[in-house]
Structure formats: structure tokens, C-alpha cells
Coordinates of C-alpha atoms and ligand atoms in Angstrom, one line a residue:
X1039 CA 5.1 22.1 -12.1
X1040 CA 1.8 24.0 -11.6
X1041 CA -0.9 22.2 -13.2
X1042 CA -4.3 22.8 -15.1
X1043 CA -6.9 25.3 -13.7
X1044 CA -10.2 23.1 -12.6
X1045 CA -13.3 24.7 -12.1
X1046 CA -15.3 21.9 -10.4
X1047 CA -19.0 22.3 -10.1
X1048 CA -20.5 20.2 -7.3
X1049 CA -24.6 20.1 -8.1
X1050 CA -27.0 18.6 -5.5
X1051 CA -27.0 15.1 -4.8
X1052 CA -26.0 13.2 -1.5
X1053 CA -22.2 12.8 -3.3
X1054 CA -21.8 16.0 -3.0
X1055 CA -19.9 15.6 0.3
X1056 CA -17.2 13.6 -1.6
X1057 CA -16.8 16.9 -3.6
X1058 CA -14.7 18.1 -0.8
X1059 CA -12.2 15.2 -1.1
X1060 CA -12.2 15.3 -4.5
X1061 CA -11.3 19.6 -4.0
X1062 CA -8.7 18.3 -1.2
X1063 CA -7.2 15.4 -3.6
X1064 CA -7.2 18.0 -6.8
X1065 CA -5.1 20.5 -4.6
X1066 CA -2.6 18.1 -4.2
X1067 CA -2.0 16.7 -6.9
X1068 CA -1.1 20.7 -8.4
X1069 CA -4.1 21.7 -9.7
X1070 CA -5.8 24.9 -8.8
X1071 CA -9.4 24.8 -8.0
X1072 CA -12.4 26.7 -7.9
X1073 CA -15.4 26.0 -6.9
X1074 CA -18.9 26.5 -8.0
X1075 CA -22.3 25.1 -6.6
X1076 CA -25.9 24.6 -7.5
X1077 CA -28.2 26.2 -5.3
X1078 CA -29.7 22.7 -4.0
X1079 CA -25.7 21.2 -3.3
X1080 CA -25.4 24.2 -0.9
X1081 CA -28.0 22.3 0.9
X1082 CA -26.2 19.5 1.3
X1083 CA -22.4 20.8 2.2
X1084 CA -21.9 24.6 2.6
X1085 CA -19.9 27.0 0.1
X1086 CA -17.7 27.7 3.5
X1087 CA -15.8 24.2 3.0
X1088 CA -14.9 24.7 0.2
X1089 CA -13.9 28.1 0.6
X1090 CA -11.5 26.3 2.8
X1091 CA -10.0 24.1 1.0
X1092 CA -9.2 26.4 -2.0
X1093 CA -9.0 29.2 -0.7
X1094 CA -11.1 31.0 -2.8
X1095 CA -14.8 32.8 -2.7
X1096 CA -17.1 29.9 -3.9
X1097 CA -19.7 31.0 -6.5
X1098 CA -23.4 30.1 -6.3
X1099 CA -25.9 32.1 -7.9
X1100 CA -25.7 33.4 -11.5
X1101 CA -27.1 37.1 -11.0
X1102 CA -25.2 38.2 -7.7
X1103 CA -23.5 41.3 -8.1
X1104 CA -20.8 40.5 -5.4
X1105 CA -20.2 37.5 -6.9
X1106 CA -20.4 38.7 -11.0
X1107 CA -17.8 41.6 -9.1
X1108 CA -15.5 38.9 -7.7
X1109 CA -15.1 36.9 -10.7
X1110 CA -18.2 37.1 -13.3
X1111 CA -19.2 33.8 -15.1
X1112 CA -18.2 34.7 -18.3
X1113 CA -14.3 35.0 -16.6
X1114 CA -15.0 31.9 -14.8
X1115 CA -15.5 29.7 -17.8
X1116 CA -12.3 31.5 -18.9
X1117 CA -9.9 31.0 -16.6
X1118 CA -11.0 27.2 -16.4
X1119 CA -8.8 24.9 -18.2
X1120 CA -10.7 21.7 -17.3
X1121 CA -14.6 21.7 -15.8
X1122 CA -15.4 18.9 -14.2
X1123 CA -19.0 18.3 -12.4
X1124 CA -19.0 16.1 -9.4
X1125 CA -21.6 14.9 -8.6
X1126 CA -23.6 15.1 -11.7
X1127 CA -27.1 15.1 -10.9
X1128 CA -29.8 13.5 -13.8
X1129 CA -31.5 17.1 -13.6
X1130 CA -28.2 18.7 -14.5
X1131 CA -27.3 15.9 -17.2
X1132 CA -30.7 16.7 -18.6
X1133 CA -30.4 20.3 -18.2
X1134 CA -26.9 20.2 -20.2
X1135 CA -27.8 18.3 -22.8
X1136 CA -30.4 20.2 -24.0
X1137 CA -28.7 23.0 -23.5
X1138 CA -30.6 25.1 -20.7
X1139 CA -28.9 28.1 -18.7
X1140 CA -31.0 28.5 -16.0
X1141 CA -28.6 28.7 -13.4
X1142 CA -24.8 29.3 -12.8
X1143 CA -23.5 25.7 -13.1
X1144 CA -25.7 25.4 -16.3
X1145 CA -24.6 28.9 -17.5
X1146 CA -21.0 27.9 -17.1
X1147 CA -21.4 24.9 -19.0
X1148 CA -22.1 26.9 -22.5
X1149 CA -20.0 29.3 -22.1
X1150 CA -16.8 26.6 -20.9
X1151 CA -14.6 26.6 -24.2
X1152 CA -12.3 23.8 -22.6
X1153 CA -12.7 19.9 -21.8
X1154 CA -15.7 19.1 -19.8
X1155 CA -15.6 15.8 -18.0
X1156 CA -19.2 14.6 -15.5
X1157 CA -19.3 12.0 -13.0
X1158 CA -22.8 11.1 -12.5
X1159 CA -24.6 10.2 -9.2
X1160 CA -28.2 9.1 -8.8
X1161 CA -30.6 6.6 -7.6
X1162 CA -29.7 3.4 -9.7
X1163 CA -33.6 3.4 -11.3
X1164 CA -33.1 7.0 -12.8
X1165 CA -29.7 6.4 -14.4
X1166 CA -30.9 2.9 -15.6
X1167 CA -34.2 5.3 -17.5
X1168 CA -33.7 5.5 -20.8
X1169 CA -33.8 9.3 -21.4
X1170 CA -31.0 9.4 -18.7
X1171 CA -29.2 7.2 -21.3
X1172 CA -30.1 9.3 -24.1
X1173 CA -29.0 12.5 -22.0
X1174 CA -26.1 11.0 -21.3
X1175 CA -25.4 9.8 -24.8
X1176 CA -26.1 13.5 -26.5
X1177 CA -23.2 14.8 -24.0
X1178 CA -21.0 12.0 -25.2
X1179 CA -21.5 13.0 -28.5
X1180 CA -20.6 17.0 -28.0
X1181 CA -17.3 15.5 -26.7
X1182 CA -18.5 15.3 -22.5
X1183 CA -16.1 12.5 -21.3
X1184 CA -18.2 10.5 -18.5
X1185 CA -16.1 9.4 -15.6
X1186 CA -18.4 6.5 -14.1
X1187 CA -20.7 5.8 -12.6
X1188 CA -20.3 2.4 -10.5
X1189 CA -22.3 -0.1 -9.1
X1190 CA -23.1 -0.6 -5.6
X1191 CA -24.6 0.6 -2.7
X1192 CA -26.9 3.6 -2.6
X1193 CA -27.4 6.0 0.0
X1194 CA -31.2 5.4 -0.6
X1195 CA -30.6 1.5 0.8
X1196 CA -30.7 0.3 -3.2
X1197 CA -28.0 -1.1 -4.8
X1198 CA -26.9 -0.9 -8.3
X1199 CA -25.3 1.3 -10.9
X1200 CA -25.3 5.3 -10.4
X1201 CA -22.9 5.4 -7.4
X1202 CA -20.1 8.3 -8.2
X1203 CA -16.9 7.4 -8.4
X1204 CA -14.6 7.8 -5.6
X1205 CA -12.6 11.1 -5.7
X1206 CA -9.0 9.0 -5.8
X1207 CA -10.3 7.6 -9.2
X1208 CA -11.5 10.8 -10.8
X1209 CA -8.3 12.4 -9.8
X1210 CA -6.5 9.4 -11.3
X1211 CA -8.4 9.5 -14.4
X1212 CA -8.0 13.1 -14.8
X1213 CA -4.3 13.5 -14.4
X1214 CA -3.3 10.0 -16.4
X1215 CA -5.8 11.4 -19.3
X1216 CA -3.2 14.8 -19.3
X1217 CA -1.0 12.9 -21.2
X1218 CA -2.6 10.4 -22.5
X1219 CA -2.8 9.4 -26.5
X1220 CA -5.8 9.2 -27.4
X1221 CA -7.0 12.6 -25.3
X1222 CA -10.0 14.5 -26.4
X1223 CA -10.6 11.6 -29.1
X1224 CA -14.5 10.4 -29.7
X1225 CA -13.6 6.7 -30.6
X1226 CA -16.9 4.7 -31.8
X1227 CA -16.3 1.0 -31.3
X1228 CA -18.6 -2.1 -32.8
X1229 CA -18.6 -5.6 -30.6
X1230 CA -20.0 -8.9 -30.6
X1231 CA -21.5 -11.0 -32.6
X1232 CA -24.9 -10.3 -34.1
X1233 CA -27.9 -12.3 -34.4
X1234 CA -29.9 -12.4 -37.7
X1235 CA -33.8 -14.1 -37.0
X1236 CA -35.3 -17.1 -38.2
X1237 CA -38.1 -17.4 -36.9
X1238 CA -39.3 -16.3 -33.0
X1239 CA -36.7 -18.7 -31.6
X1240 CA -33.9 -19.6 -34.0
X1241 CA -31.4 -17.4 -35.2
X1242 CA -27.6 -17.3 -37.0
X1243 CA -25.0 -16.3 -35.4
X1244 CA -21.4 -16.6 -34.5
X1245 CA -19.0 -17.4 -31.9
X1246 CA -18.0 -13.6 -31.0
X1247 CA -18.3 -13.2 -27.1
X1248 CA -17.5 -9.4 -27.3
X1249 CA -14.3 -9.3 -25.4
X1250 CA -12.4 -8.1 -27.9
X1251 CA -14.2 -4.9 -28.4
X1252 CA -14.8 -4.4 -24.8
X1253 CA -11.4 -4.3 -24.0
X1254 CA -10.7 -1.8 -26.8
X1255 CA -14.0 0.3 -25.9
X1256 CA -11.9 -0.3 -21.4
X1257 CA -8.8 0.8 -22.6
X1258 CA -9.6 3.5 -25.1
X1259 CA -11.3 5.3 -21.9
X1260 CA -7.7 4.5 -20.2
X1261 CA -5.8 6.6 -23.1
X1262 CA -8.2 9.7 -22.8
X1263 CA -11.0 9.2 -25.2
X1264 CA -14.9 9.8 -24.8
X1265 CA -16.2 5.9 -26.1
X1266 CA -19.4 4.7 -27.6
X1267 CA -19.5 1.1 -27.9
X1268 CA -22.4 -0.4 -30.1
X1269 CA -22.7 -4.4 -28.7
X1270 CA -24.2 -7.7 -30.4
X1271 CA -25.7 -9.6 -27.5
X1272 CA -23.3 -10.7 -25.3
X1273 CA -22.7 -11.8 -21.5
X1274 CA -20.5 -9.0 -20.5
X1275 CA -20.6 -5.9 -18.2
X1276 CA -21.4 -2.5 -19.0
X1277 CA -18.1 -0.2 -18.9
X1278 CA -17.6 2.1 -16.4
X1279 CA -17.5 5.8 -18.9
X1280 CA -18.3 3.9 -22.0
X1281 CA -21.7 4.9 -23.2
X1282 CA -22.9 1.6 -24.2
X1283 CA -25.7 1.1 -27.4
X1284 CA -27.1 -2.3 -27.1
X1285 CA -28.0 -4.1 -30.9
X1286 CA -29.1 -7.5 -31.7
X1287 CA -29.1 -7.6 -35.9
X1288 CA -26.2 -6.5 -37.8
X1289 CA -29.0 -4.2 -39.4
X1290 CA -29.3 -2.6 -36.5
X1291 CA -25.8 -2.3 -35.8
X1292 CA -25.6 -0.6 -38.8
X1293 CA -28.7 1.6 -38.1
X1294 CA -26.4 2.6 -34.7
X1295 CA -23.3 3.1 -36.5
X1296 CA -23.4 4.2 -40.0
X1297 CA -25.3 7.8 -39.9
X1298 CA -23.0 8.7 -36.4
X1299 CA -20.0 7.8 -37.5
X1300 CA -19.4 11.1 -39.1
X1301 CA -19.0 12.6 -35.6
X1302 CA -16.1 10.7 -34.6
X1303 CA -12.7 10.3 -34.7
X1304 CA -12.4 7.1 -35.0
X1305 CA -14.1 4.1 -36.0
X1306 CA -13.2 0.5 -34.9
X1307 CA -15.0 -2.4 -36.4
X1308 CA -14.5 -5.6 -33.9
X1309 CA -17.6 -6.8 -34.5
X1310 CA -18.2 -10.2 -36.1
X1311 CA -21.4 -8.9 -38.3
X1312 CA -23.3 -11.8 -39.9
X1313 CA -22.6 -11.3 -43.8
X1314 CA -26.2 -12.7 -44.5
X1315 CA -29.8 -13.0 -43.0
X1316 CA -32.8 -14.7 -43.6
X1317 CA -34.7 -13.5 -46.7
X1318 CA -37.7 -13.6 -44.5
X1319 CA -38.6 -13.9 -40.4
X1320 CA -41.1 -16.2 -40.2
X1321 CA -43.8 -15.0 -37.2
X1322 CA -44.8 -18.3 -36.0
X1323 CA -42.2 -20.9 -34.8
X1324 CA -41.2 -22.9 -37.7
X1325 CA -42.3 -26.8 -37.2
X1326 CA -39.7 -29.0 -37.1
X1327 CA -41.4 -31.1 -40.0
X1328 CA -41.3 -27.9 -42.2
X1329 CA -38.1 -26.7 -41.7
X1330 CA -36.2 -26.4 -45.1
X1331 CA -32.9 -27.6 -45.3
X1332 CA -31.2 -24.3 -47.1
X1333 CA -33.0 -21.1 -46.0
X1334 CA -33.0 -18.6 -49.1
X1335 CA -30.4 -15.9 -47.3
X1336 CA -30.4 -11.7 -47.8
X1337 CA -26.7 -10.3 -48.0
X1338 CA -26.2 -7.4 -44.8
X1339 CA -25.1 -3.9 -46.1
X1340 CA -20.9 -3.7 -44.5
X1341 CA -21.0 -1.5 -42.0
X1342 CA -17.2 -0.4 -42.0
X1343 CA -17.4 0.2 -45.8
X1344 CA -20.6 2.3 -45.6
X1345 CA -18.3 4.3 -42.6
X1346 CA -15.5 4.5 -45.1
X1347 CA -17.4 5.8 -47.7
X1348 CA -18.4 9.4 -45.7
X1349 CA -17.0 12.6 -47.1
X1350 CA -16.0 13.3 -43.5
X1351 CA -14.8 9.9 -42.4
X1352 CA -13.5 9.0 -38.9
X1353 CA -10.2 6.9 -39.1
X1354 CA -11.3 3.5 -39.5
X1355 CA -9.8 0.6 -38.6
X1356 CA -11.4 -3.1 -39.6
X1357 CA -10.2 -6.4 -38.2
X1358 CA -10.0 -9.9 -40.3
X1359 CA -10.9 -13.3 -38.6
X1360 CA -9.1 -15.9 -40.5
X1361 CA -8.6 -19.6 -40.5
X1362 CA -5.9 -19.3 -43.3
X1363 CA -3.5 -16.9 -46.2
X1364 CA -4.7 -14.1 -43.1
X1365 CA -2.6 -11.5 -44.6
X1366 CA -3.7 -11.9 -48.0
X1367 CA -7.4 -12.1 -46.7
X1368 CA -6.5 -9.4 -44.8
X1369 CA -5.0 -7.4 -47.2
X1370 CA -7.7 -7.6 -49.9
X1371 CA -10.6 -6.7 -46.9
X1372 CA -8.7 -3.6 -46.3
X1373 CA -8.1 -2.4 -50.1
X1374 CA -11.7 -3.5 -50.8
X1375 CA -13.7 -1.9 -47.7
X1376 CA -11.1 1.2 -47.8
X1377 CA -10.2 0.8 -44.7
X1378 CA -7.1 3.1 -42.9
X1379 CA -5.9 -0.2 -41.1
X1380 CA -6.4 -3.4 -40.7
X1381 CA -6.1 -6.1 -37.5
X1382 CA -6.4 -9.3 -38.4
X1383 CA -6.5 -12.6 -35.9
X1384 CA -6.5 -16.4 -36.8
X1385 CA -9.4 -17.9 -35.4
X1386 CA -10.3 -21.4 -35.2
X1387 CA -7.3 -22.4 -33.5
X1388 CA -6.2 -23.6 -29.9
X1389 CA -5.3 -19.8 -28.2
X1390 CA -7.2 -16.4 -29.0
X1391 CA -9.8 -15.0 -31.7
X1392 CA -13.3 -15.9 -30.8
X1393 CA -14.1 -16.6 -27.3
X1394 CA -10.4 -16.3 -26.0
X1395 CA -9.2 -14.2 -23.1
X1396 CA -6.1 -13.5 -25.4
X1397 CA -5.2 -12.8 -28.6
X1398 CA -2.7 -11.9 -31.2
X1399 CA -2.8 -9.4 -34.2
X1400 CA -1.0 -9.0 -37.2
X1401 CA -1.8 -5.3 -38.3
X1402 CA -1.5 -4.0 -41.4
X1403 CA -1.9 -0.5 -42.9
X1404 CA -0.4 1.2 -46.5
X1405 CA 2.9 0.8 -46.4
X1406 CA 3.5 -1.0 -43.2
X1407 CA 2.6 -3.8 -40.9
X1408 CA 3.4 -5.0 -37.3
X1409 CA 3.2 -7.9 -35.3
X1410 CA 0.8 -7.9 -31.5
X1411 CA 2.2 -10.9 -29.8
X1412 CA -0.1 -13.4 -28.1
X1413 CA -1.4 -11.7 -24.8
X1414 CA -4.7 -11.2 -22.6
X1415 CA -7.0 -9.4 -24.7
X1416 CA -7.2 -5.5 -22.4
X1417 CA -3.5 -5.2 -23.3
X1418 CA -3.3 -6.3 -26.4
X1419 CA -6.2 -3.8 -26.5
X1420 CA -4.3 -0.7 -24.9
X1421 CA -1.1 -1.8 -27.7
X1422 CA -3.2 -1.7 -30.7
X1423 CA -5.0 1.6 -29.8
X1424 CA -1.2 3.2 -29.4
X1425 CA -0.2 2.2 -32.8
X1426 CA -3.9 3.9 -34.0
X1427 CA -3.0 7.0 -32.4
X1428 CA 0.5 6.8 -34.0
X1429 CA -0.6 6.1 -37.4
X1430 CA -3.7 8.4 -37.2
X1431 CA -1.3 11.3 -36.0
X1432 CA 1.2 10.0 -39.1
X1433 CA -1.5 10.5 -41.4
X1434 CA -3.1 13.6 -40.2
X1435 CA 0.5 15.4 -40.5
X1436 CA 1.8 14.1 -43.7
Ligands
PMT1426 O1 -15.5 -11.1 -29.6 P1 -14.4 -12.0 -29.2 O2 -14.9 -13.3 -28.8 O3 -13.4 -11.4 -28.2 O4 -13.6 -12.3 -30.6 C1 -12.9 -11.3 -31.2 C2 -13.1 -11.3 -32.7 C3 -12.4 -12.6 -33.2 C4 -14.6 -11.3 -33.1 C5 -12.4 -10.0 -33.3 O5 -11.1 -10.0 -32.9 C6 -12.6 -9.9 -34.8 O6 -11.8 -10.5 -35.6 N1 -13.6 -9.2 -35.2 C7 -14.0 -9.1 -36.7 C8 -14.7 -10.4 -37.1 C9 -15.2 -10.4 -38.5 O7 -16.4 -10.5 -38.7 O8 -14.3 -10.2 -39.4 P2 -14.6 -10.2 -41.0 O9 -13.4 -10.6 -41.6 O10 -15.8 -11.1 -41.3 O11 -15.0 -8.7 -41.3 C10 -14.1 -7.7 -41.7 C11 -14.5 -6.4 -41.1 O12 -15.7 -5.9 -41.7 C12 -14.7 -6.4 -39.6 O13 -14.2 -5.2 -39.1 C13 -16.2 -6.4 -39.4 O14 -16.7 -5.7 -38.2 C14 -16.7 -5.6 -40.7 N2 -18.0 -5.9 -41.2 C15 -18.3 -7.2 -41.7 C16 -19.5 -7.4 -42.3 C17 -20.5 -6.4 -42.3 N3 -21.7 -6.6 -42.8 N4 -20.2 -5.2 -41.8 C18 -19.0 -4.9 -41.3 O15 -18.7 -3.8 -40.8

């Protein structure tokens, strides 16, 4: 069966010579490619390459009249059913996400009605700067999906994160996400614990080492969806195509989450958020002589119920940690916050909640329930976000 039509635009970075892979690995797989180049990529493989592996004319320069004749860029973007950049340069994320069309790859970009998916490649310094993380995060958020990047060594003799990933994966990523079920979603995903001050060097906290929302934020990428993941401090890897917010109070987790949430589709609350803080942050290390046995406590705003309370809400889903009655607990949290569905794990015991590498979930939603068995925590995380996309679906057609 013929597959989607990809326009893949190869800008100008040293990976641009695993573009032509990537065109040969795209061909065979069914899909039909055209190609399009950045002036400075043509510096680094020529346009005749991939000419030969598609097949086709390859397009470079926006205001050509041979090449606006052959195909024009408006009819470009058109025929494209899927634009995919490879490699993604920072100056082109940058460019993109603040919406510049100085050039044909750029052009193509605003005028592309269909799914646009980047896979950036850079020195590991300029995709660790922040603004290349706030580029990157804008594109998230007008539905980009980011395929990698991944760590390790760089072409310039560094080493570190901003290496694109290798053709055989995007192509993977690209044809499982076809049919995947949560395709084309933006899925916002809280994780870990957080950690409210006492003073410079003590704080409250919890047990919540994260996994659990990581392997939701993992595996929601898996199904198809573009993921933001807002993290308590914990010891755990950034994702590969997860754009990653990191938070230390649940205030602000809350500032992260509540006025974005609007833009999403869905909302998942795995967080453990500290219900209380401090009334006050002392500046100076508290002597140990002066340290008051009940510290007068602030209650945190609820994240999930301030998400739940939009007028255009994602679908949001909470989870309950219980030591005992967890459905009635469960239940109750759900009616209360107004929350679309509920998972809810015991904690406090032998195997899974806090700290566990598996876990098990009773899920519970208006007018139905079922049962996660025990099991390592990325698959339980790949069965819960099925039954999401059913019961989302369920509710968006009834
Ligand atoms: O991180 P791991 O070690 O892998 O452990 C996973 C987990 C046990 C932390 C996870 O599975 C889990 O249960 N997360 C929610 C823990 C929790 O705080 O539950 P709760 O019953 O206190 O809160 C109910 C819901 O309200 C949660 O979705 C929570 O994110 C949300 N909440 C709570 C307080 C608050 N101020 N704002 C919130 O949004």
C-alpha cells in the first residue's frame, strides 16, 4: 500500500549526510519523498543525491523561477502529507519558532497545513542554551513533535546531548506513530515529588522518585503524541522528544502547569504535590536550638483542580496514592477535583507506588473502572495511556 507523501527538508548541519539514509530508508519503507534543502545543507551534501534517490528535482531556493515552474512552494507544502526536517539546525528551530520566512525551508514551514515532526542536531552547548529550550518548547506547543535528540558523540570531538537520531529510528518512529493512539495528541504530564523550603537547607518532601510520570511522559511519545513533562527534582534522565520543564515547589509546578494547560489535550497529574508549605522561608539557616517543633504550614493551590476548572479543559486524568479504602479515597478525589479519570496505587507497601520499578492501578472513571495488574512501570505506563485514548475518544463521541 502506497504510503504518506514526506517532504523532508534537510537544513545545514554536519547530519545532513544521514539525510540521505534517512531519504533511502523512507523510500522503502513506501513513502514518497521530496526533498528540499537549505542553502548552507547544499554545502555539505549536494541536491544531485538526492535527486537520486527520489527521483525527483530537489528544491533549494525560494525565488527560482525554474524551480517555482517545477513545483512552486505553495504546491509543495500541498502535496506534503507529513514534513519532517532532518537535521534540524538551532538557526532553523529559532527561525520557526518565531515564525520567520526567509528562505524556502522556512517558507514551507508556514505554509505546511499537515503534521510537522524536527529532529534536532547541534553542538551539545547550543541545544543545552536555554533559548534553544524555549525555541524548542514554543514548537512543541504549536503541535511540532520532536524526534530526539541523543546523547553522545559530536562531530565537533564533544560529547553530550544534540546528536540526531539515527535515520532507522526516525523511520521507526514515523511509521509506528501512523497508527498509533494517541497521534497528533499534546499530552502535558506532571512528575515527581516537590520540595516546599524551610529554610536554605531543609525542606518537605515526599518519597516520589518520578518514574511513574516518566514512563507515562516515554511511552506517550511511543503512541504518537508531542509531550511536555513538568518534573519535581528527581535523579532521572531527560527523555528523548519529551520537552522537559524542570520545577522544584509545587507552586511552581503550578505556575508551569495551570495557565498552559488550556493548550493541551490532555492533562496527567502523576505528581506527588506537597498539600502544604511553610508559612514562611526563613533566609538564614535555622539553628538547631531554635528550631520549632510544629512549623505554622500554608495549604498549596491543587494543581489538577485549578486544570479542571478551565472553560476549555484538556482531558484530565489525576492519580490517588493510598495506604487504605483506595477506591473510596479515590473516588471522592475524583468527584471533588472533577477529574475525567482517576488512577489510583496503594502505596506504603512491599511492591510498587513510590520508588518502585512496578506498579499496579485501579482506574476509575463515571461509570466504569478497571484493573492494571502489577507490572514494570513503562508498560503499565503504555496500558493506562490506551485506556485514556479509549475513554477520551468515548467521551468526545457520545
Ligand atoms: O514517582 P514514583 O516514585 O514513580 O511514584 C509514583 C506515584 C506513587 C507518585 C504516582 O503513581 C502517584 O500516585 N502520584 C500521585 C501522588 C499524589 O500526590 O496523590 P494525591 O492523592 O495526594 O493527589 C491526587 C491528585 O491531585 C494527583 O493527581 C496529584 O498530582 C494532584 N494534586 C495534589 C495536590 C496539589 N496541590 N495539586 C495537585 O495537582
Amino acid at each position: 500500500m502506497q504510503k504518506k507523501n514526506i517532504l523532508l527538508a534537510v537544513s545545514g548541519g554536519i547530519a545532513a549526510y544521514k539525510a540521505a539514509e534517512l531519504t533511502r530508508l523512507l523510500k522503502k519503507q513506501g513513502y514518497a519523498v521530496r526533498v528540499v534543502m537549505t542553502e548552507s545543507a547544499t554545502r555539505f551534501v549536494t541536491p544531485l543525491t538526492f535527486q537520486a534517490l527520489t527521483g525527483h528535482p530537489v528544491h533549494h531556493q525560494l525565488l527560482d523561477v525554474d524551480e517555482e515552474n517545477a513545483m512552486g512552494h505553495i504546491n509543495l507544502a500541498r502535496w506534503a502529507e507529513h514534513l519532517l526536517i532532518a537535521p534540524a539546525t538551532a538557526n532553523i528551530i529559532a527561525k520557526m519558532s518565531h515564525g520567520l520566512a526567509d528562505d524556502l525551508l522556512t517558507t514551507l514551514y508556514l505554509a505546511a497545513e499537515c503534521p510537522v515532526s524536527i529532529a534536532p542536531a547541534m553542538n551539545q552547548a547550543m541545544w543545552g542554551k536555554s533559548v534553544t529550550q524555549q525555541n524548542i518548547r514554543s514548537l512543541m506547543e504549536c503541535g511540532v513533535q520532536i524526534l530526539g535528540p541523543e546523547a553522545g558523540d559530536q562531530a565537533c570531538g564533544e560529547s553530550g546531548m544534540g546528536r540526531m537520531l539515527e535515520p532507522e529510528k526516525i523511520c521507526n518512529i514515523l511509521s509506528s506513530s501512523e497508527n498509533a493512539a494517541l497521534k497528533g495528541k499534546r499530552i502535558l504530564i506532571s512528575a515527581g515529588p516537590t520540595r516546599e523550603a524551610i529554610d536554605p537547607v531543609r525542606f518537605i518532601s515526599n518519597r516520589s522518585s518520578g518514574k511513574m510520570g516518566y514512563a507515562l511522559a516515554e511511552a506517550a511519545v511511543k503512541l504518537g503524541a508531542t509531550v511536555t513533562l513538568v518534573s519535581g527534582p528527581v535523579n532521572l534522565m531527560p527523555l528523548t522528544g519529551v520537552g522537559l520543564v524542570n520545577v522544584e515547589s509545587a507552586e511552581q509546578m503550578y505556575n508551569a502547569i495551570a495557565p498552559n494547560a488550556h493548550e493541551y489535550d490532555i492533562y496527567i497529574g502523576a505528581a506527588a504535590v506537597a498539600d502544604y508549605r511553610p508559612a514562611e522561608v526563613v533566609q538564614q539557616k535555622i539553628k538547631k536550638q531554635l528550631m520549632q517543633s510544629n512549623i505554622p504550614l500554608t495549604q498549596n493551590k491543587d494543581i489538577i483542580a485549578a486544570v479542571a476548572e478551565l472553560p476549555n479543559r484538556p482531558f484530565v486524568v489525576g492519580f490517588a496514592a493510598e495506604t487504605d479504602d483506595l477506591e473510596q479515597y479515590a473516588r471522592h478525589k475524583m468527584r471533588n477535583k472533577k477529574l475525567d479519570m482517576i488512577a489510583a496505587n496503594w502505596v506504603g507497601r512491599e511492591q510498587g507506588g513510590f520508588d518502585s520499578d512496578v506498579n499496579a492501578l485501579k482506574v476509575f472513571w463515571q461509570g466504569g473502572d478497571e484493573t492494571l495488574a502489577m507490572m514494570d512501570k513503562p508498560l503499565l505506563a503504555e496500558r493506562l495511556l490506551e485506556l485514556i485514548a479509549k475513554r477520551m475518544h468515548e467521551k468526545n463521541t457520545a
